[in-house]
Structure formats: structure tokens, C-alpha cells
Amino acid sequence: MSAEESGPAGSAALSGWEGRKGPADDNFVQLLSPAGERLSNPEYDSWIEDLSDQDLLGYYEDMVVVRRIDTEATALQRQGQLALWAPLLGQEAAQIGSARALQPADFVFPSYRENGVAYVRGIDLVNSLRIWRGNTHGGWDPYEFNMATPQIIIGAQTLHATGYAMGVVNDGADSAVITYFGDGASSQGDVNEAMVFAASFQAPVVFFCQNNHWAISEPVGLQAHQAIADRAPGFGIPSMRVDGNDVLAVLAATRIALDRARNGGGPSFIEAVTYRMGPHTTADDPTRYRDANELEDWAAKDPITRLGALLDAKGLLTEEAKAAVQAKADQVAKDLRANTISLPEPEALQVFDNVYSEPHSALERQREHYQHYLAGFGPAENTAAEGAHR
Amino acid sequence: MSQLTFGRAINAGLRKAMERDAKVVLMGEDIGKLGGVFRITDGLQKDFGAHRVIDTPLAESGIMGTAVGLAFRGYRPVVEIQFDGFIYPAFDQIVAQVAKLHYRTQGKVKMPITIRVPFGGGIGSPEHHSESPEAYFTHTSGLRVVSVSNPQDAYIMIQQAIASDDPVLYFEPKRRYHTKGEVDESIDLSTAPALGSARVVSSGSDVTLVAYGPLVATANDVALAAADEGISVEVIDLRSLSPIDFPPIEASVRKTGRLVVAHEASQTGGLGAELAASITERCFNYLEAAPVRVTGFDVPYPPSKLEKHHVPDLDRILDGIDRAMGRPNSLSGLTGQEGSSQS
């Protein structure tokens, strides 16, 4: 018997994991082919039949703008203006399609990559860049946009979404909750516990998994032996697997899930099969862990190109329209750059703010002592963190 | 005034908080029909409904994480961790989410979550049922940590914890659940001592003995026994472990010149270390001896047949008092120990 035949305990089986591709990438719902052809699907078509040409152009513009934001933020990071950036390059359709399905009263619990969703929620992305610049952990008021601030602990937000949705049920409110996470997060206990709770309490929450194929350097095959969407039914949660680079399929699936949530149907799970074209963050180097051919394959499935092709075929993407979209994207990027670079340095004593809602004597003492210490450097340096060096 | 056991006092406090505010919801394993494994929530689901007394799946991170979501939506969840050693699966949600969301969102999102933890040993339980994990949480900014030592405090402090806009870990000394005491249920929250305040339980002049939770009763016994030997012990119930209410302890140590701290948790990095260091900083010129810690050992909580050796008892604390007083003690004659640096 060869080592390979000796079963999971054999070393050959272990080494085999490295090259695992994971579940098939084309077993999903697709309404728009990579070439931009509109594909018919009786179950899903009715959920997007209301879309006007303007809507389609709008999604195109959204995707171009968020890609442009990515380019600008990456440049800002390379120029030392941001400490880090987590690009969504390649995942524009997954984010824009799902976010455009939401109502204002719905609540979003994101991970740290949902800049496209934040853009759709009306959040000025300088508030996201503030986080990556190191000025704040948050960036915006969650209640103003019905979107929580980025979550860095992988999968933790899926429980928050579920708890929030349990509250929605208790309140008898007519809204739904969506939570975003990646293929890597699907391995976390919290995501699985969230599905248990969501099913048990029939919480109106949509689990939106962006399977972008890579958890930093770990391929999806290390997380999943079969489609991630297949897990949810085991928890009693219906699931859909859609082409995550197809903005129409994503929109339709999310509308279905949100409709179910709002009508007492409980949770749903969506796996959007997409691909992270860039690095996990600006700190890693994907050439170390992935094949250039894989990137090429996915470039041919680009979400913007394919919607562009559909619009082109409809005669909607005129040179004028294209230029208008590009001008908007460039303006957003220009403003983003200017507003990011001009962000004021946070004041030193802000480090003590908002740790507690109510006075905490130990912290108050430390604040008082540090204030006294800073005062020793004179008024000019009193508020600047660098004034503390000696 | 009524005579209530510790457990009934917490139950009465929970009931009062739920009557006062419809946003208060209880969550935990077995807390509904069963009333919790210690029956602390007995009868509450029957009276308030399953949507306010929520029997959860058996998943501590799930309980804590969904409580975060409920708090996000304006609820005031009270989470029951069934036993101290079961809090670790929820550790991330507590220290990375519950503790930090207010800071992370610049104060926009409040986390008024109360986390009830039956803690400590002395009931002959198997592994994971007798631990004292409080120091993990006092080390985490954003959390308040309290421990109750008598039914009256238990009744008031659970209501104060729930009313607080900050997250509060509420450590209940499980081996005292059946201890009875006077409870005045008419006390108004606004006139009760603040949640963060320590309490001088009995006054004395020779040595200050600080304890909390289950060891406050032991400390009272120590004070009586020491008095028989002519030593006057001032007992302070810490009540709040974060923040620590230092002024009454400082005042006491300035009077006595000596500090002994007793807790069941392991010694290294424990509350005793914090108290010894802080009181030394604040009262150095008044100290006549190095502060003494009498604590559990730096070992995993031992099997129940051995726990009597681990948990500080009357004799070990008296020995600590002898060390602080410079009297002959168990460490006398040990080279380099000067009779005071070991528990």
C-alpha cells in the first residue's frame, strides 16, 4: 500500500492539503456571465426585474468608485499616510450587490474589508481611512448609518449581528440584519455559534460570506472540503451560493434573504464566490503563496468588466457616461486623499476617553497624573503625544 | 427587613431590576425552567416570559456575543456564566468586545452588560467548577469587576451592576449561596453606597485585612480569633475589584501600619499584588512591615480532596497576620524570606 493510500494519518495525505483547491467555483447562481451576457434564472430573475438602466449604471459607478478608493488608499499606505490597508479589489460586486439590497433601517455588522458596503451606507470613507491611519479604532457613529464599525477579530461580529437580530424580534421591528465575513472566518467557533443561535431564535439575520479564496496565505481548501454554503442547512439555515463577481446574482440573493428575514422566515446564509485580487492587507505579499495563473483566471471574471459589457451591449455605457463615472471616482479619490492627509493629530489625553461610560477612579488618577506630567513640558507640547518623550 | 439567603437576595435584586426596566433580559444556560443550576433565577422566566429570561444554547461565546448584539440594540443583558471555569470560551467576547466597544466607537455604543459568575471553591466540585478568574478581568480596561460578600450587598449591587452603563462582572461566592442575612429591600439605589466603594466591615488598630467575596466571612472569623490573641484586625471588604476604592484602605493602613490581603485566586499577578504595590506607593511612610499576601497557590485549582490546602482558611490568614506583625510564623527561620514574602 502506498503512503497516499494509507489514509488521513499518512504524511502524503497531509501534504495533499497544501494544493487543495476547495469546492468547485462554478457551482453557483449566475445571472451575468463573465462576458456580460444576461443569464436567465427563473427563481432569481423576479427579484431583480425592477432594475432600471439607471440602477445598473449606478451599480457600475459604485464599483468603479470603490475600486478607485482602493487604489488611492493603497497609494496612501505606500506613501506612509496609512499604517495599513485591506483592499477589496475584486470583491466589488459582492459588496455593492449585497449593500444595495439593504433598506436604511437594516443593520450591518461588517468585518474590516467592507469599504464598499460602508460607501453604499453613505459613510465618508475618510472615516474608514482614519482607522487605518491610526487616529481611531472606530470612525463613525454606528447608529447614524446603521452599520457597526469594523471588526478585526475574525467572526466575532456574526454573534453581534445575531444578538441584534434577536433584539429586533423582541422589539417586533420590521428590519433585518446582515453580517459580513470571509471564508477563513467560517472556521471560527463564533460563526458556527452564531448560526446555532440564529436558527434557535429564528433571528432575522443574513450571514454573508465572501469566499474570496484566501485567508491571508491559507487557501479556502484548508477551511472547507465542500461548499461553505452547504454548512448552513446543517444548522437549519437555508443557504444560497452565488457568483460573487456577479452584482445581479448577489443583489437577487440578498434580496431573497432579507425578504425572508423581514417576513419571519429567520436567518439565511449566502456564500458569494469571489476572489481577492490584491493582498490580504498591504502588509502581505501574495506572490509568495499563490499562483499567477490563478490570478489571471479570475481577472477574466472581473465584476466591473462584466457589468460594463452588459451596459455596453445595451448602449448605456457611452464614452460620455464612462467619463462621468471616472470623473466621479477621481473626485472621490482626490477628496479622500486631501481629507486623510489633513486629519488632525488626536490630542494626547484622548487616550483616556470613552474607556468607561461612568467615572473610574483608577483611570481618572492615571489621566490626572499624565496630564500633570505633560504640563511639565509647557503649554506648546501639552496636547501632543510626542511631547511626552524625554 | 427580611432574612434572605445569598441566592434569594440576588434573585430578588434581579426581579427588581427587571420590573424597573423592560430592557433588562437574562441570558444563560438552564436559567429558565430550572432556574439555573444554583436556582438564582428561580421563577423569573415564569413571571417575565421566555423572551426576557432566555434559555440559551450551550455556547459561552455565543451567549456573550449575542448579549453584545442585544446591548447594541439598547437592551441590558444579564448573562449567567454557569461556573467560573466556563467563562474562558467567552473570554474573547468579554475582553475584546464587551470591554472595548465603547472605546472603539468613541462612546457611541454602550455595553451595559452584567456578567454573573458563580466563583470560588469550597463546594467539592470537579475541575473547572471552583476557579477565581477575576484578575483576568481586572486587568482589562473597560470592565468593572465586583464581588459580593453578603446578601444585602448582593441584593443592591446586582441592581447597581445592571443599572450601570458600563459592563460589570459580578462575582458571586457560590459557597455562600445558602448563607442567610438581613436584607432591606426598601433601600433605594440612589442612597445605597456606590458600586465602586469598599466597606470597612469591622474596625481594628493593628493590621488591615482586605478580602472580598467568599473570604470576607473568613476574614471576620480571623478578626475574632486574632482578638483572642490580642491583635486588633480591621477588616475591609473590597466589594469593587475594578476600580479599587483605595481611600478607605489607605486610611486604614495609615492607622494600622500593616496590610494583609487574602484571596482564593492564585498569587502571581493577582489582586493581592495590585493592592500590595498600590498601598506601598500610597502609604510607604506609614508601613511598618511589607504587605502580606495570603492566596491560593500558583497551581491549577486542585481536586476537591486537596482544595482545603489551596483555599486560604482561618489558620493561613492568621499566619499571614503573624508575618505582618513580625510574630513567629510559618516562614520564621527560612533564609532570605524574612518571614513575609510568601503566602
XYZ file of C-alpha atoms in Angstrom:
733
model
C 0.000 0.000 0.000
C 1.416 3.389 -0.922
C 1.679 6.233 1.539
C -1.068 8.010 -0.329
C -3.419 5.095 0.176
C -2.701 4.836 3.857
C -5.396 7.333 4.787
C -5.516 10.602 6.666
C -2.852 9.547 9.148
C -0.238 9.249 6.387
C 2.083 12.124 5.621
C 1.080 12.059 1.954
C -2.456 12.953 2.952
C -1.169 15.877 4.958
C 0.976 17.227 2.162
C -2.015 16.889 -0.131
C -3.820 19.640 1.771
C -1.464 22.294 0.526
C -2.657 22.093 -3.031
C -6.343 21.650 -2.294
C -8.469 23.954 -4.357
C -11.583 23.684 -2.292
C -15.076 23.227 -3.634
C -15.853 23.847 -7.292
C -16.042 27.513 -8.173
C -18.700 27.315 -10.847
C -21.450 25.588 -8.917
C -23.421 28.705 -8.150
C -26.178 31.015 -9.268
C -25.104 33.350 -12.054
C -27.265 35.967 -13.725
C -24.492 37.701 -15.609
C -21.798 35.716 -17.388
C -18.168 36.836 -17.308
C -18.706 38.035 -20.875
C -21.569 40.227 -19.710
C -24.457 38.141 -21.052
C -27.631 38.206 -19.002
C -28.397 34.616 -17.984
C -31.928 33.645 -17.151
C -32.796 32.022 -13.833
C -36.497 31.560 -13.107
C -36.029 31.548 -9.352
C -33.844 34.639 -9.103
C -34.908 36.770 -12.086
C -38.061 38.058 -10.454
C -36.006 39.593 -7.640
C -34.234 41.985 -9.990
C -36.815 42.605 -12.676
C -37.492 46.073 -11.265
C -33.967 47.276 -12.058
C -33.825 50.252 -14.365
C -30.982 51.168 -16.670
C -30.138 53.883 -14.188
C -29.858 51.297 -11.420
C -27.439 49.257 -13.481
C -25.377 52.314 -14.279
C -25.457 53.182 -10.594
C -24.021 49.793 -9.599
C -21.351 50.214 -12.226
C -20.455 53.615 -10.832
C -20.413 52.254 -7.256
C -17.983 49.532 -8.233
C -15.700 51.853 -10.169
C -15.658 54.329 -7.297
C -14.848 51.778 -4.594
C -12.108 50.319 -6.770
C -10.707 53.805 -7.198
C -10.868 54.310 -3.412
C -8.870 51.111 -3.049
C -6.218 52.355 -5.440
C -5.962 55.657 -3.615
C -5.846 54.083 -0.164
C -3.172 51.640 -1.280
C -1.130 54.545 -2.622
C -1.617 56.435 0.634
C -0.357 53.423 2.526
C 2.701 53.136 0.279
C 3.382 56.818 0.870
C 3.297 56.337 4.633
C -0.026 58.086 5.153
C -1.811 54.932 6.307
C -0.329 52.266 8.533
C -2.219 49.535 6.717
C -4.970 48.992 4.182
C -7.172 45.979 3.477
C -8.189 46.215 -0.190
C -11.401 44.780 -1.576
C -10.119 44.669 -5.156
C -12.110 42.006 -6.993
C -14.903 41.888 -4.420
C -16.787 44.955 -5.615
C -19.826 43.057 -6.874
C -20.200 41.069 -3.668
C -20.224 44.235 -1.587
C -22.178 46.576 -3.843
C -24.744 43.947 -4.804
C -25.462 42.984 -1.207
C -25.368 46.520 0.199
C -27.718 47.847 -2.492
C -30.276 45.264 -1.355
C -30.436 46.777 2.142
C -33.028 49.170 3.487
C -31.880 52.149 5.592
C -33.343 50.593 8.775
C -31.405 47.357 8.301
C -28.270 46.995 10.388
C -24.853 45.921 9.119
C -22.165 44.129 11.128
C -19.059 44.083 8.924
C -15.553 42.720 9.212
C -12.720 45.087 8.270
C -12.903 44.878 4.471
C -16.410 46.149 3.811
C -15.471 49.561 2.469
C -17.829 49.068 -0.456
C -20.689 48.427 1.938
C -19.712 51.462 4.020
C -19.683 53.580 0.849
C -23.206 52.458 -0.018
C -24.356 53.203 3.547
C -23.308 56.805 2.976
C -20.212 56.741 5.153
C -17.491 59.129 4.019
C -14.579 56.745 3.514
C -12.194 59.171 5.187
C -13.801 57.768 8.324
C -12.559 54.353 7.368
C -9.118 55.645 6.497
C -8.932 57.345 9.898
C -8.914 53.893 11.380
C -6.100 52.642 9.166
C -4.148 55.836 9.749
C -4.210 55.078 13.458
C -6.295 58.030 14.585
C -9.181 55.977 15.946
C -10.450 52.428 16.384
C -13.914 53.327 15.164
C -14.519 56.076 12.681
C -18.247 56.688 12.635
C -21.367 56.545 14.750
C -22.913 53.107 14.111
C -26.388 54.410 14.841
C -26.086 57.195 12.282
C -25.519 54.758 9.422
C -26.920 51.545 10.928
C -23.541 49.978 10.398
C -21.174 48.833 13.119
C -17.561 49.890 12.917
C -15.027 47.414 11.505
C -14.459 44.219 13.422
C -10.952 42.805 13.406
C -11.464 39.674 15.499
C -12.404 37.142 12.846
C -16.072 36.207 13.004
C -16.891 37.927 16.322
C -19.348 40.243 14.581
C -21.588 37.394 13.424
C -22.674 36.885 17.035
C -23.296 40.593 17.481
C -25.474 40.561 14.392
C -27.392 37.578 15.694
C -27.919 39.158 19.119
C -29.023 42.399 17.488
C -31.440 40.421 15.341
C -32.799 38.691 18.452
C -33.492 42.190 19.754
C -35.260 43.048 16.504
C -37.567 40.080 17.074
C -38.222 41.132 20.677
C -38.987 44.664 19.543
C -41.315 43.467 16.807
C -39.381 45.691 14.415
C -39.593 45.462 10.654
C -35.915 45.354 9.830
C -33.205 42.859 9.118
C -29.540 42.437 9.955
C -26.661 41.427 7.726
C -23.201 40.338 8.766
C -20.156 40.024 6.546
C -17.295 37.608 6.999
C -14.849 35.631 4.928
C -14.121 32.029 4.084
C -11.454 31.950 6.793
C -13.967 33.131 9.391
C -16.249 30.240 8.517
C -13.864 28.045 10.502
C -14.264 30.124 13.653
C -16.342 28.902 16.551
C -18.165 32.216 16.791
C -19.558 31.933 13.261
C -20.828 28.456 13.990
C -22.246 29.508 17.358
C -23.925 32.438 15.645
C -25.662 30.047 13.280
C -26.841 27.894 16.201
C -28.291 30.924 17.985
C -29.767 32.410 14.802
C -31.547 29.170 13.974
C -32.716 28.576 17.558
C -34.217 32.038 17.893
C -35.165 32.447 14.221
C -33.245 35.696 14.187
C -33.694 37.865 11.078
C -30.024 37.841 10.169
C -28.298 37.257 6.844
C -24.898 35.584 7.029
C -22.997 36.942 4.059
C -19.797 35.002 3.458
C -17.453 36.482 0.898
C -15.466 33.457 -0.126
C -12.523 35.289 -1.631
C -10.460 32.101 -1.675
C -7.705 33.243 0.637
C -7.427 33.789 4.385
C -4.143 35.682 4.238
C -1.984 32.859 2.833
C -4.347 29.980 3.568
C -6.412 28.722 0.650
C -10.123 28.082 1.055
C -9.382 24.388 0.669
C -7.864 24.492 4.124
C -11.124 25.818 5.548
C -13.656 23.857 3.548
C -13.931 20.433 1.969
C -17.174 21.323 0.325
C -19.073 24.481 -0.459
C -19.231 26.734 2.587
C -22.891 27.371 1.786
C -23.532 23.670 2.394
C -22.824 24.069 6.080
C -25.749 26.321 6.866
C -28.531 23.784 6.180
C -26.949 21.621 8.854
C -27.813 24.389 11.302
C -31.330 24.634 9.897
C -30.483 27.728 7.886
C -31.303 27.852 4.166
C -28.390 28.899 2.013
C -27.572 30.170 -1.451
C -24.320 30.016 -3.370
C -23.911 32.778 -5.883
C -21.271 34.078 -8.239
C -19.802 36.808 -6.076
C -18.438 38.658 -9.089
C -21.936 38.959 -10.497
C -23.572 42.005 -8.979
C -27.032 40.921 -10.152
C -26.845 37.460 -8.624
C -25.588 38.902 -5.355
C -28.327 41.530 -5.309
C -31.042 38.960 -6.010
C -29.797 36.521 -3.379
C -29.504 39.224 -0.730
C -32.998 40.498 -1.512
C -34.345 36.966 -1.109
C -32.577 36.572 2.222
C -33.630 39.974 3.552
C -37.204 39.375 2.479
C -37.198 36.080 4.346
C -35.769 37.786 7.423
C -38.349 40.560 7.389
C -41.207 38.124 6.970
C -40.396 35.967 9.953
C -38.502 33.353 7.966
C -35.425 33.620 10.161
C -31.798 33.535 9.095
C -30.269 32.861 5.695
C -26.779 32.164 4.524
C -25.210 33.446 1.334
C -21.857 32.326 0.027
C -20.632 34.803 -2.562
C -17.865 33.086 -4.515
C -15.386 35.800 -5.391
C -11.676 36.403 -5.367
C -9.362 38.764 -3.567
C -7.227 40.115 -6.406
C -4.871 42.026 -4.127
C -3.142 41.117 -0.897
C -4.974 40.409 2.362
C -3.603 43.738 3.516
C -0.804 45.930 2.307
C 1.424 44.038 4.739
C 1.488 40.727 2.882
C 2.861 39.529 -0.438
C 0.504 37.228 -2.349
C 3.215 36.223 -4.819
C 4.665 34.110 -2.022
C 1.601 31.940 -1.681
C -0.467 31.962 -4.844
C -0.130 31.134 -8.476
C -0.089 33.881 -11.095
C -2.277 31.722 -13.358
C -4.999 31.701 -10.721
C -4.985 35.475 -10.724
C -5.248 35.517 -14.496
C -8.246 33.162 -14.430
C -10.038 35.434 -12.009
C -9.132 38.600 -13.856
C -11.226 37.219 -16.700
C -14.219 37.110 -14.329
C -13.868 40.721 -13.228
C -17.113 42.147 -11.806
C -16.746 45.628 -13.286
C -15.776 44.476 -16.754
C -18.714 42.128 -16.971
C -21.333 44.675 -15.917
C -19.609 47.131 -18.237
C -20.064 44.664 -21.089
C -23.777 44.338 -20.349
C -24.168 48.108 -20.222
C -22.195 48.433 -23.399
C -24.388 45.918 -25.160
C -27.422 47.911 -24.026
C -25.828 51.065 -25.396
C -25.741 52.614 -21.942
C -22.018 52.871 -21.414
C -21.312 55.701 -23.786
C -17.969 57.427 -23.742
C -19.700 60.282 -22.001
C -21.164 58.022 -19.316
C -17.822 56.319 -18.823
C -16.058 59.631 -18.454
C -18.652 60.830 -15.946
C -18.157 57.721 -13.824
C -14.397 58.099 -13.984
C -14.618 61.774 -13.085
C -16.722 60.951 -10.050
C -14.276 58.238 -8.962
C -11.323 60.568 -9.371
C -13.061 63.297 -7.408
C -13.894 60.907 -4.560
C -10.283 59.753 -4.501
C -8.965 63.304 -4.577
C -11.193 64.347 -1.690
C -10.287 61.225 0.214
C -6.591 61.936 -0.132
C -6.917 65.573 0.881
C -9.176 64.838 3.841
C -6.994 61.984 5.045
C -3.736 63.874 4.896
C -5.233 66.845 6.686
C -6.688 64.827 9.562
C -5.597 66.466 12.807
C -3.398 64.585 15.253
C -5.512 63.278 18.110
C -4.900 65.037 21.411
C -2.857 63.118 23.949
C -5.486 62.882 26.661
C -7.970 61.345 24.246
C -6.240 58.080 25.074
C -8.277 58.068 28.280
C -11.630 58.989 26.722
C -14.583 56.624 26.483
C -12.967 53.685 28.236
C -15.911 53.813 30.610
C -19.312 55.480 30.496
C -19.094 56.400 34.143
C -16.135 57.641 36.236
C -13.499 55.015 37.078
C -11.202 56.145 39.866
C -8.097 54.221 38.753
C -8.270 55.651 35.256
C -9.086 59.146 36.471
C -5.972 59.055 38.621
C -3.828 57.963 35.676
C -5.306 60.668 33.490
C -4.639 63.284 36.151
C -1.057 62.121 36.631
C -0.351 62.038 32.912
C -1.896 65.466 32.433
C 0.349 66.764 35.174
C 3.336 65.096 33.567
C 2.553 66.621 30.154
C 2.083 70.022 31.721
C 5.734 69.884 32.725
C 6.678 70.276 29.062
C 4.897 73.597 28.812
C 1.708 74.636 27.055
C 3.005 74.175 23.492
C 3.575 70.457 23.920
C 0.833 69.830 26.394
C -1.538 68.211 23.968
C 0.835 66.460 21.568
C 1.748 62.850 22.118
C 5.348 63.475 21.022
C 5.625 65.989 23.820
C 5.805 63.082 26.210
C 9.245 61.923 25.046
C 12.260 62.823 27.067
C -36.028 43.842 56.639
C -36.165 40.198 55.758
C -33.881 37.244 56.238
C -32.754 36.023 52.849
C -30.126 33.629 51.658
C -27.492 34.997 49.383
C -29.102 33.257 46.413
C -32.582 34.596 47.165
C -31.165 38.081 47.610
C -29.693 38.016 44.113
C -32.970 36.643 42.798
C -34.870 39.493 44.467
C -32.418 42.028 43.046
C -32.800 40.604 39.548
C -36.572 40.713 39.861
C -36.490 44.318 40.956
C -34.212 45.292 38.066
C -36.465 43.509 35.579
C -39.548 45.230 36.976
C -37.819 48.586 36.779
C -36.611 48.322 33.182
C -38.222 46.274 30.404
C -34.910 46.276 28.532
C -33.309 44.035 31.150
C -33.084 40.493 29.800
C -31.459 37.484 31.418
C -29.480 35.004 29.317
C -27.751 31.771 30.128
C -27.771 28.024 30.186
C -30.581 26.390 32.191
C -31.743 29.671 33.711
C -35.382 29.329 32.619
C -37.478 26.421 33.845
C -34.689 25.056 36.008
C -33.932 28.472 37.477
C -30.210 27.967 36.954
C -28.059 25.220 38.441
C -27.959 27.243 41.665
C -31.624 28.344 41.288
C -30.611 32.012 41.308
C -33.087 32.813 38.517
C -35.817 30.645 40.015
C -39.303 31.710 38.965
C -38.204 34.622 36.801
C -38.995 33.024 33.450
C -42.441 32.080 34.711
C -43.114 35.682 35.685
C -41.354 37.607 32.917
C -41.570 35.229 29.960
C -39.093 33.318 27.820
C -38.245 36.414 25.805
C -36.817 38.097 28.913
C -35.339 35.070 30.642
C -33.651 33.377 27.735
C -32.508 29.782 27.922
C -29.585 29.722 25.522
C -27.763 27.034 23.619
C -24.678 25.708 25.390
C -22.095 28.040 23.934
C -20.487 30.641 26.163
C -19.005 32.752 23.387
C -22.397 32.591 21.704
C -24.149 33.793 24.842
C -21.726 36.651 25.343
C -21.566 37.632 21.684
C -25.334 37.722 21.277
C -25.536 39.743 24.509
C -23.232 42.243 22.795
C -25.668 42.430 19.888
C -28.620 42.915 22.231
C -26.761 45.674 24.056
C -26.009 47.215 20.675
C -29.769 47.400 20.197
C -30.399 49.041 23.558
C -31.018 46.034 25.797
C -29.367 45.485 29.179
C -28.453 41.798 29.160
C -27.610 39.952 32.353
C -25.583 36.920 31.421
C -25.176 33.950 33.713
C -21.963 32.002 33.338
C -22.840 28.666 34.862
C -19.485 28.144 36.554
C -16.305 30.206 36.758
C -14.234 27.803 34.686
C -16.734 28.037 31.836
C -16.055 31.709 31.281
C -12.946 31.057 29.210
C -14.757 30.175 25.967
C -16.395 33.615 26.289
C -13.115 35.339 27.095
C -12.631 36.907 23.669
C -16.121 38.322 23.534
C -15.679 39.775 27.038
C -12.213 41.298 26.758
C -12.143 42.156 23.041
C -15.773 43.161 22.520
C -17.732 43.873 25.708
C -14.817 45.761 27.246
C -13.795 47.707 24.177
C -16.852 48.602 22.123
C -17.454 51.846 23.995
C -13.846 52.907 23.422
C -13.825 51.627 19.845
C -16.891 53.679 18.958
C -15.847 56.820 20.848
C -18.657 56.285 23.300
C -21.429 55.865 20.741
C -22.208 52.252 21.646
C -22.797 51.363 25.266
C -22.350 47.885 26.691
C -24.483 47.765 29.855
C -23.980 44.032 30.230
C -23.841 42.343 33.625
C -21.942 39.076 33.700
C -22.813 36.939 36.708
C -20.125 34.456 37.641
C -20.552 31.963 40.495
C -16.900 31.679 41.538
C -14.504 30.223 44.044
C -14.123 26.862 45.701
C -15.161 25.026 48.783
C -18.094 23.030 47.455
C -16.242 19.859 46.472
C -16.796 20.239 42.741
C -14.930 18.661 39.849
C -12.410 20.522 37.732
C -13.428 23.890 36.193
C -16.098 24.476 38.867
C -14.113 26.291 41.576
C -11.917 28.881 39.936
C -11.267 32.516 40.714
C -10.636 34.175 37.341
C -11.248 37.755 38.468
C -7.727 39.045 37.806
C -8.064 38.385 34.075
C -10.878 40.870 34.044
C -9.484 43.479 36.432
C -6.535 43.597 34.024
C -8.869 44.541 31.173
C -9.737 48.202 30.743
C -13.382 48.890 30.056
C -14.712 46.321 32.509
C -15.890 46.861 36.051
C -15.442 43.950 38.387
C -17.243 43.477 41.675
C -17.632 40.685 44.171
C -20.282 40.427 46.814
C -19.880 39.015 50.317
C -23.293 39.243 51.964
C -26.983 39.106 50.997
C -27.601 42.820 51.468
C -24.775 43.773 49.117
C -25.800 41.033 46.728
C -29.302 42.485 46.507
C -28.209 46.065 45.963
C -25.091 45.501 43.886
C -26.793 43.318 41.281
C -29.216 46.159 40.683
C -26.399 48.690 40.538
C -24.468 46.496 38.114
C -27.490 46.250 35.827
C -28.153 49.993 36.085
C -24.560 50.832 35.192
C -23.940 51.835 31.587
C -20.611 50.024 31.821
C -20.139 46.266 31.623
C -19.853 44.707 35.067
C -18.518 41.306 36.045
C -20.408 40.303 39.159
C -18.596 37.549 41.015
C -20.837 35.544 43.345
C -19.213 33.412 46.067
C -21.010 30.169 45.337
C -20.152 28.504 48.625
C -22.029 31.276 50.431
C -25.228 30.959 48.386
C -27.063 29.424 51.326
C -25.798 31.904 53.903
C -28.654 33.939 55.333
C -28.555 37.595 56.178
C -30.683 40.652 56.758
C -31.800 42.310 53.541
C -33.529 45.655 53.484
C -35.392 45.588 50.182
C -36.589 49.150 50.642
C -33.107 50.620 50.125
C -33.103 52.903 47.157
C -30.319 52.610 44.620
C -29.629 56.316 44.806
C -28.925 56.216 48.536
C -27.007 52.926 48.634
C -23.194 53.061 48.718
C -21.763 53.463 45.206
C -20.972 50.306 43.266
C -17.261 51.077 43.380
C -16.967 51.556 47.107
C -15.160 49.403 49.644
C -16.611 48.792 53.106
C -14.954 48.650 56.496
C -16.572 45.572 58.000
C -15.012 45.777 61.427
C -12.545 48.264 62.807
C -9.195 47.489 64.354
C -5.887 49.138 65.033
C -3.017 46.670 64.482
C -3.414 45.321 60.972
C -5.631 45.922 57.952
C -7.035 42.745 56.413
C -8.515 43.152 52.932
C -10.681 40.430 51.408
C -13.590 40.092 49.012
C -16.289 37.609 48.095
C -16.168 34.306 49.961
C -13.166 35.240 52.094
C -14.843 38.185 53.810
C -16.646 35.779 56.141
C -13.349 34.009 56.794
C -11.702 37.385 57.445
C -14.330 38.152 60.062
C -13.546 34.870 61.774
C -9.857 35.768 61.598
C -10.515 39.102 63.297
C -12.305 37.367 66.153
C -9.589 34.753 66.544
C -6.816 37.363 66.396
C -8.576 39.429 69.035
C -8.251 36.449 71.346
C -4.501 36.730 70.820
C -4.562 40.455 71.492
C -4.288 41.561 67.853
C -6.781 44.122 66.618
C -7.675 43.484 62.968
C -9.517 45.930 60.734
C -11.413 44.009 58.068
C -12.178 45.663 54.748
C -14.471 44.140 52.156
C -13.132 45.318 48.829
C -16.518 44.888 47.066
C -15.214 46.512 43.897
C -12.140 44.923 42.347
C -12.066 47.377 39.438
C -11.885 50.154 40.302
C -10.417 49.551 43.731
C -11.651 52.069 46.253
C -8.284 52.974 47.760
C -9.104 55.832 50.160
C -10.643 53.672 52.925
C -7.789 51.173 52.598
C -5.212 53.942 52.721
C -6.894 55.429 55.772
C -6.885 52.063 57.450
C -3.250 51.311 56.658
C -2.171 54.754 57.864
C -3.807 53.806 61.125
C -2.572 50.219 61.432
C 0.729 50.359 59.510
C 0.173 46.838 58.239
C -1.636 45.270 55.297
C -2.678 41.683 54.709
C -4.620 40.740 51.572
C -6.418 37.414 51.258
C -7.933 35.864 48.154
C -8.587 32.428 46.728
C -7.124 33.225 43.330
C -3.514 32.347 42.613
C -0.898 34.744 43.893
C 1.088 35.902 40.880
C -0.447 38.924 39.218
C -3.496 38.701 41.451
C -5.449 41.398 43.264
C -3.126 40.984 46.265
C -0.189 42.054 44.117
C -2.073 45.127 42.939
C -3.117 46.063 46.461
C 0.352 45.492 47.901
C 2.004 47.618 45.215
C -0.564 50.406 45.250
C -0.725 50.672 49.035
C 3.065 50.673 49.200
C 3.119 53.553 46.695
C 0.472 55.482 48.552
C 1.332 54.687 52.176
C 5.047 53.819 52.161
C 5.907 56.104 55.053
C 3.182 54.613 57.197
C 4.010 50.944 56.664
C 5.721 49.128 59.468
C 6.026 45.881 57.526
C 5.884 44.742 53.941
C 2.343 43.961 52.766
C 1.485 40.281 53.035
C -0.486 38.181 50.583
C -2.378 35.064 51.631
C -3.671 33.476 48.459
C -4.300 30.318 46.527
C -1.114 28.772 45.201
C 0.119 29.241 41.648
C -1.374 25.905 40.670
C -4.447 24.859 38.740
C -7.373 24.609 41.143
C -6.726 21.217 42.747
C -9.039 18.210 43.055
C -11.629 18.689 45.776
C -9.874 16.423 48.271
C -6.956 18.858 48.113
C -8.790 22.165 47.961
C -8.573 22.723 51.711
C -4.844 23.144 51.200
C -5.274 25.653 48.378
C -8.023 27.939 49.627
C -6.819 30.301 52.368
C -8.504 29.385 55.625
C -8.578 30.936 59.063
C -5.221 29.474 60.106
C -3.368 30.524 56.954
C -4.682 34.049 57.177
C -3.793 34.198 60.886
C -0.309 33.075 59.884
C -0.215 35.960 57.395
C -1.195 38.323 60.172
C 1.639 36.977 62.296
C 4.012 37.737 59.419
C 2.730 41.286 59.111
C 3.005 41.703 62.896
C 6.560 40.314 62.990
C 5.463 37.478 65.233
C 6.753 33.932 64.913
C 5.144 32.397 61.821
C 5.403 29.523 59.412
C 8.248 31.157 57.487
C 10.318 32.071 60.521
C 13.856 30.832 60.105
C 13.630 30.423 56.332
C 16.715 32.045 54.840
C 16.012 35.079 52.704
C 12.302 35.038 53.373
C 12.204 37.419 56.346
C 9.010 35.728 57.243
C 6.827 37.802 54.968
C 7.195 37.311 51.240
C 5.469 34.018 50.665
C 1.897 33.017 51.012
